[in-house]
mmCIF file with all atom_site columns, C-alpha atoms in Angstrom:
data_model
loop_
_atom_site.group_PDB
_atom_site.id
_atom_site.type_symbol
_atom_site.label_atom_id
_atom_site.label_alt_id
_atom_site.label_comp_id
_atom_site.label_asym_id
_atom_site.label_entity_id
_atom_site.label_seq_id
_atom_site.pdbx_PDB_ins_code
_atom_site.Cartn_x
_atom_site.Cartn_y
_atom_site.Cartn_z
_atom_site.occupancy
_atom_site.B_iso_or_equiv
_atom_site.pdbx_formal_charge
_atom_site.auth_seq_id
_atom_site.auth_comp_id
_atom_site.auth_asym_id
_atom_site.auth_atom_id
_atom_site.pdbx_PDB_model_num
ATOM 1   C CA . UNK K 1 1   ? 203.701 160.889 205.128 1.00 0.00 ? 194 UNK K CA 1
ATOM 2   C CA . UNK K 1 2   ? 204.246 163.798 207.625 1.00 0.00 ? 195 UNK K CA 1
ATOM 3   C CA . UNK K 1 3   ? 202.068 166.904 207.297 1.00 0.00 ? 196 UNK K CA 1
ATOM 4   C CA . UNK K 1 4   ? 203.724 169.947 205.555 1.00 0.00 ? 197 UNK K CA 1
ATOM 5   C CA . UNK K 1 5   ? 202.984 173.699 205.707 1.00 0.00 ? 198 UNK K CA 1
ATOM 6   C CA . UNK K 1 6   ? 204.519 176.029 203.083 1.00 0.00 ? 199 UNK K CA 1
ATOM 7   C CA . UNK K 1 7   ? 204.551 179.815 203.948 1.00 0.00 ? 200 UNK K CA 1
ATOM 8   C CA . UNK K 1 8   ? 205.739 182.699 202.065 1.00 0.00 ? 201 UNK K CA 1
ATOM 9   C CA . UNK K 1 9   ? 206.717 186.262 203.293 1.00 0.00 ? 202 UNK K CA 1
ATOM 10  C CA . UNK K 1 10  ? 208.548 189.133 201.623 1.00 0.00 ? 203 UNK K CA 1
ATOM 11  C CA . UNK K 1 11  ? 211.936 187.648 202.320 1.00 0.00 ? 204 UNK K CA 1
ATOM 12  C CA . UNK K 1 12  ? 211.715 183.786 202.142 1.00 0.00 ? 205 UNK K CA 1
ATOM 13  C CA . UNK K 1 13  ? 209.680 180.597 201.812 1.00 0.00 ? 206 UNK K CA 1
ATOM 14  C CA . UNK K 1 14  ? 209.237 178.384 204.853 1.00 0.00 ? 207 UNK K CA 1
ATOM 15  C CA . UNK K 1 15  ? 208.640 174.755 204.655 1.00 0.00 ? 208 UNK K CA 1
ATOM 16  C CA . UNK K 1 16  ? 207.429 173.125 208.015 1.00 0.00 ? 209 UNK K CA 1
ATOM 17  C CA . UNK K 1 17  ? 207.409 169.467 208.350 1.00 0.00 ? 210 UNK K CA 1
ATOM 18  C CA . UNK K 1 18  ? 205.562 167.782 211.252 1.00 0.00 ? 211 UNK K CA 1
ATOM 19  C CA . UNK K 1 19  ? 207.854 164.975 212.370 1.00 0.00 ? 212 UNK K CA 1
ATOM 20  C CA . UNK K 1 20  ? 207.571 164.346 216.137 1.00 0.00 ? 213 UNK K CA 1
ATOM 21  C CA . UNK K 1 21  ? 209.745 161.532 217.725 1.00 0.00 ? 214 UNK K CA 1
ATOM 22  C CA . UNK K 1 22  ? 212.590 162.159 215.531 1.00 0.00 ? 215 UNK K CA 1
ATOM 23  C CA . UNK K 1 23  ? 216.031 163.776 216.128 1.00 0.00 ? 216 UNK K CA 1
ATOM 24  C CA . UNK K 1 24  ? 217.596 166.461 213.857 1.00 0.00 ? 217 UNK K CA 1
ATOM 25  C CA . UNK K 1 25  ? 220.180 163.810 212.850 1.00 0.00 ? 218 UNK K CA 1
ATOM 26  C CA . UNK K 1 26  ? 217.438 161.587 211.501 1.00 0.00 ? 219 UNK K CA 1
ATOM 27  C CA . UNK K 1 27  ? 216.890 164.136 208.600 1.00 0.00 ? 220 UNK K CA 1
ATOM 28  C CA . UNK K 1 28  ? 218.482 164.497 205.162 1.00 0.00 ? 221 UNK K CA 1
ATOM 29  C CA . UNK K 1 29  ? 217.903 167.653 203.117 1.00 0.00 ? 222 UNK K CA 1
ATOM 30  C CA . UNK K 1 30  ? 219.178 167.825 199.668 1.00 0.00 ? 223 UNK K CA 1
ATOM 31  C CA . UNK K 1 31  ? 218.895 170.507 196.799 1.00 0.00 ? 224 UNK K CA 1
ATOM 32  C CA . UNK K 1 32  ? 219.623 169.338 193.228 1.00 0.00 ? 225 UNK K CA 1
ATOM 33  C CA . UNK K 1 33  ? 218.614 171.104 190.066 1.00 0.00 ? 226 UNK K CA 1
ATOM 34  C CA . UNK K 1 34  ? 216.036 173.246 191.842 1.00 0.00 ? 227 UNK K CA 1
ATOM 35  C CA . UNK K 1 35  ? 214.490 170.252 193.533 1.00 0.00 ? 228 UNK K CA 1
ATOM 36  C CA . UNK K 1 36  ? 214.443 170.354 197.412 1.00 0.00 ? 229 UNK K CA 1
ATOM 37  C CA . UNK K 1 37  ? 214.186 166.755 198.889 1.00 0.00 ? 230 UNK K CA 1
ATOM 38  C CA . UNK K 1 38  ? 213.598 166.188 202.600 1.00 0.00 ? 231 UNK K CA 1
ATOM 39  C CA . UNK K 1 39  ? 213.912 162.644 203.869 1.00 0.00 ? 232 UNK K CA 1
ATOM 40  C CA . UNK K 1 40  ? 214.173 160.666 207.008 1.00 0.00 ? 233 UNK K CA 1
ATOM 41  C CA . UNK K 1 41  ? 214.996 157.123 207.936 1.00 0.00 ? 234 UNK K CA 1
ATOM 42  C CA . UNK K 1 42  ? 214.848 155.691 211.437 1.00 0.00 ? 235 UNK K CA 1
ATOM 43  C CA . UNK K 1 43  ? 215.190 152.034 212.550 1.00 0.00 ? 236 UNK K CA 1
ATOM 44  C CA . UNK K 1 44  ? 214.957 150.910 216.100 1.00 0.00 ? 237 UNK K CA 1
ATOM 45  C CA . UNK K 1 45  ? 215.236 147.469 217.640 1.00 0.00 ? 238 UNK K CA 1
ATOM 46  C CA . UNK K 1 46  ? 214.213 146.643 221.297 1.00 0.00 ? 239 UNK K CA 1
ATOM 47  C CA . UNK K 1 47  ? 214.883 143.361 222.876 1.00 0.00 ? 240 UNK K CA 1
ATOM 48  C CA . UNK K 1 48  ? 213.908 142.051 226.355 1.00 0.00 ? 241 UNK K CA 1
ATOM 49  C CA . UNK K 1 49  ? 215.112 138.665 227.710 1.00 0.00 ? 242 UNK K CA 1
ATOM 50  C CA . UNK K 1 50  ? 213.832 137.054 230.813 1.00 0.00 ? 243 UNK K CA 1
ATOM 51  C CA . UNK K 1 51  ? 215.934 133.862 231.559 1.00 0.00 ? 244 UNK K CA 1
ATOM 52  C CA . UNK K 1 52  ? 214.028 132.960 234.660 1.00 0.00 ? 245 UNK K CA 1
ATOM 53  C CA . UNK K 1 53  ? 210.604 132.814 232.813 1.00 0.00 ? 246 UNK K CA 1
ATOM 54  C CA . UNK K 1 54  ? 212.186 131.627 229.477 1.00 0.00 ? 247 UNK K CA 1
ATOM 55  C CA . UNK K 1 55  ? 210.968 134.354 227.064 1.00 0.00 ? 248 UNK K CA 1
ATOM 56  C CA . UNK K 1 56  ? 212.399 136.764 224.707 1.00 0.00 ? 249 UNK K CA 1
ATOM 57  C CA . UNK K 1 57  ? 210.621 139.740 223.234 1.00 0.00 ? 250 UNK K CA 1
ATOM 58  C CA . UNK K 1 58  ? 211.967 141.558 220.165 1.00 0.00 ? 251 UNK K CA 1
ATOM 59  C CA . UNK K 1 59  ? 210.335 144.590 218.585 1.00 0.00 ? 252 UNK K CA 1
ATOM 60  C CA . UNK K 1 60  ? 211.412 146.265 215.322 1.00 0.00 ? 253 UNK K CA 1
ATOM 61  C CA . UNK K 1 61  ? 210.399 149.756 214.398 1.00 0.00 ? 254 UNK K CA 1
ATOM 62  C CA . UNK K 1 62  ? 211.047 151.305 211.011 1.00 0.00 ? 255 UNK K CA 1
ATOM 63  C CA . UNK K 1 63  ? 210.076 154.775 209.767 1.00 0.00 ? 256 UNK K CA 1
ATOM 64  C CA . UNK K 1 64  ? 210.937 156.475 206.473 1.00 0.00 ? 257 UNK K CA 1
ATOM 65  C CA . UNK K 1 65  ? 209.640 159.229 204.364 1.00 0.00 ? 258 UNK K CA 1
ATOM 66  C CA . UNK K 1 66  ? 210.652 161.380 201.385 1.00 0.00 ? 259 UNK K CA 1
ATOM 67  C CA . UNK K 1 67  ? 209.047 164.630 200.132 1.00 0.00 ? 260 UNK K CA 1
ATOM 68  C CA . UNK K 1 68  ? 210.217 166.610 197.287 1.00 0.00 ? 261 UNK K CA 1
ATOM 69  C CA . UNK K 1 69  ? 209.553 170.269 196.350 1.00 0.00 ? 262 UNK K CA 1
ATOM 70  C CA . UNK K 1 70  ? 210.294 172.099 193.169 1.00 0.00 ? 263 UNK K CA 1
ATOM 71  C CA . UNK K 1 71  ? 211.904 175.452 194.084 1.00 0.00 ? 264 UNK K CA 1
ATOM 72  C CA . UNK K 1 72  ? 210.257 178.568 192.513 1.00 0.00 ? 265 UNK K CA 1
ATOM 73  C CA . UNK K 1 73  ? 212.560 180.650 190.212 1.00 0.00 ? 266 UNK K CA 1
ATOM 74  C CA . UNK K 1 74  ? 212.573 183.340 192.827 1.00 0.00 ? 267 UNK K CA 1
ATOM 75  C CA . UNK K 1 75  ? 214.153 181.113 195.482 1.00 0.00 ? 268 UNK K CA 1
ATOM 76  C CA . UNK K 1 76  ? 217.894 181.314 196.465 1.00 0.00 ? 269 UNK K CA 1
ATOM 77  C CA . UNK K 1 77  ? 218.736 177.611 196.610 1.00 0.00 ? 270 UNK K CA 1
ATOM 78  C CA . UNK K 1 78  ? 222.292 178.412 197.776 1.00 0.00 ? 271 UNK K CA 1
ATOM 79  C CA . UNK K 1 79  ? 221.363 179.785 201.180 1.00 0.00 ? 272 UNK K CA 1
ATOM 80  C CA . UNK K 1 80  ? 218.922 177.259 202.415 1.00 0.00 ? 273 UNK K CA 1
ATOM 81  C CA . UNK K 1 81  ? 218.838 176.709 206.196 1.00 0.00 ? 274 UNK K CA 1
ATOM 82  C CA . UNK K 1 82  ? 217.099 174.381 208.589 1.00 0.00 ? 275 UNK K CA 1
ATOM 83  C CA . UNK K 1 83  ? 216.197 173.832 212.225 1.00 0.00 ? 276 UNK K CA 1
ATOM 84  C CA . UNK K 1 84  ? 214.324 171.267 214.261 1.00 0.00 ? 277 UNK K CA 1
ATOM 85  C CA . UNK K 1 85  ? 212.406 172.199 217.447 1.00 0.00 ? 278 UNK K CA 1
ATOM 86  C CA . UNK K 1 86  ? 209.704 170.474 219.279 1.00 0.00 ? 279 UNK K CA 1
ATOM 87  C CA . UNK K 1 87  ? 208.874 168.130 216.532 1.00 0.00 ? 280 UNK K CA 1
ATOM 88  C CA . UNK K 1 88  ? 208.782 170.508 213.668 1.00 0.00 ? 281 UNK K CA 1
ATOM 89  C CA . UNK K 1 89  ? 211.475 170.639 211.035 1.00 0.00 ? 282 UNK K CA 1
ATOM 90  C CA . UNK K 1 90  ? 211.590 174.219 209.480 1.00 0.00 ? 283 UNK K CA 1
ATOM 91  C CA . UNK K 1 91  ? 213.453 174.716 206.193 1.00 0.00 ? 284 UNK K CA 1
ATOM 92  C CA . UNK K 1 92  ? 213.891 178.429 205.247 1.00 0.00 ? 285 UNK K CA 1
ATOM 93  C CA . UNK K 1 93  ? 214.437 179.177 201.657 1.00 0.00 ? 286 UNK K CA 1
ATOM 94  C CA . UNK K 1 94  ? 215.416 182.772 201.065 1.00 0.00 ? 287 UNK K CA 1
ATOM 95  C CA . UNK K 1 95  ? 214.251 184.701 197.967 1.00 0.00 ? 288 UNK K CA 1
ATOM 96  C CA . UNK K 1 96  ? 216.623 186.193 195.504 1.00 0.00 ? 289 UNK K CA 1
ATOM 97  C CA . UNK K 1 97  ? 217.210 189.897 195.957 1.00 0.00 ? 290 UNK K CA 1
ATOM 98  C CA . UNK K 1 98  ? 215.599 190.782 192.711 1.00 0.00 ? 291 UNK K CA 1
ATOM 99  C CA . UNK K 1 99  ? 212.426 188.991 193.780 1.00 0.00 ? 292 UNK K CA 1
ATOM 100 C CA . UNK K 1 100 ? 211.911 190.858 197.061 1.00 0.00 ? 293 UNK K CA 1
ATOM 101 C CA . UNK K 1 101 ? 209.431 193.734 196.880 1.00 0.00 ? 294 UNK K CA 1
ATOM 102 C CA . UNK K 1 102 ? 211.070 197.076 196.609 1.00 0.00 ? 295 UNK K CA 1
ATOM 103 C CA . UNK K 1 103 ? 209.963 200.196 198.427 1.00 0.00 ? 296 UNK K CA 1
ATOM 104 C CA . UNK K 1 104 ? 208.074 202.895 196.635 1.00 0.00 ? 297 UNK K CA 1
ATOM 105 C CA . UNK K 1 105 ? 210.378 205.665 195.283 1.00 0.00 ? 298 UNK K CA 1
ATOM 106 C CA . UNK K 1 106 ? 209.604 209.333 194.921 1.00 0.00 ? 299 UNK K CA 1
ATOM 107 C CA . UNK K 1 107 ? 210.364 210.634 191.566 1.00 0.00 ? 300 UNK K CA 1
ATOM 108 C CA . UNK K 1 108 ? 211.447 214.276 191.615 1.00 0.00 ? 301 UNK K CA 1
ATOM 109 C CA . UNK K 1 109 ? 209.875 216.450 188.984 1.00 0.00 ? 302 UNK K CA 1
ATOM 110 C CA . UNK K 1 110 ? 212.347 218.812 187.229 1.00 0.00 ? 303 UNK K CA 1
#
């Protein structure tokens, strides 16, 4: 399974998945009943033929993984976004407005 980092700041949760050698189209990200599922499947086939020397070489490669995460109640699952850059898939899960820290208020004394 690929390595995963989970970060949190005041506005969002960030899930980083180390997946070098893949393309952004190799990923599938789903949210269903507060369960975030990140999966990937990639299959390659390479064939080399040499008629003169009478050989054929075929290599098959298959990679697949699935990781699931339960979203916290403070997460806004409707506005999740994702990006893939330099082998890292980053999924941003914003927090609900009521879960974000509020600035201190000054209470006037009457």
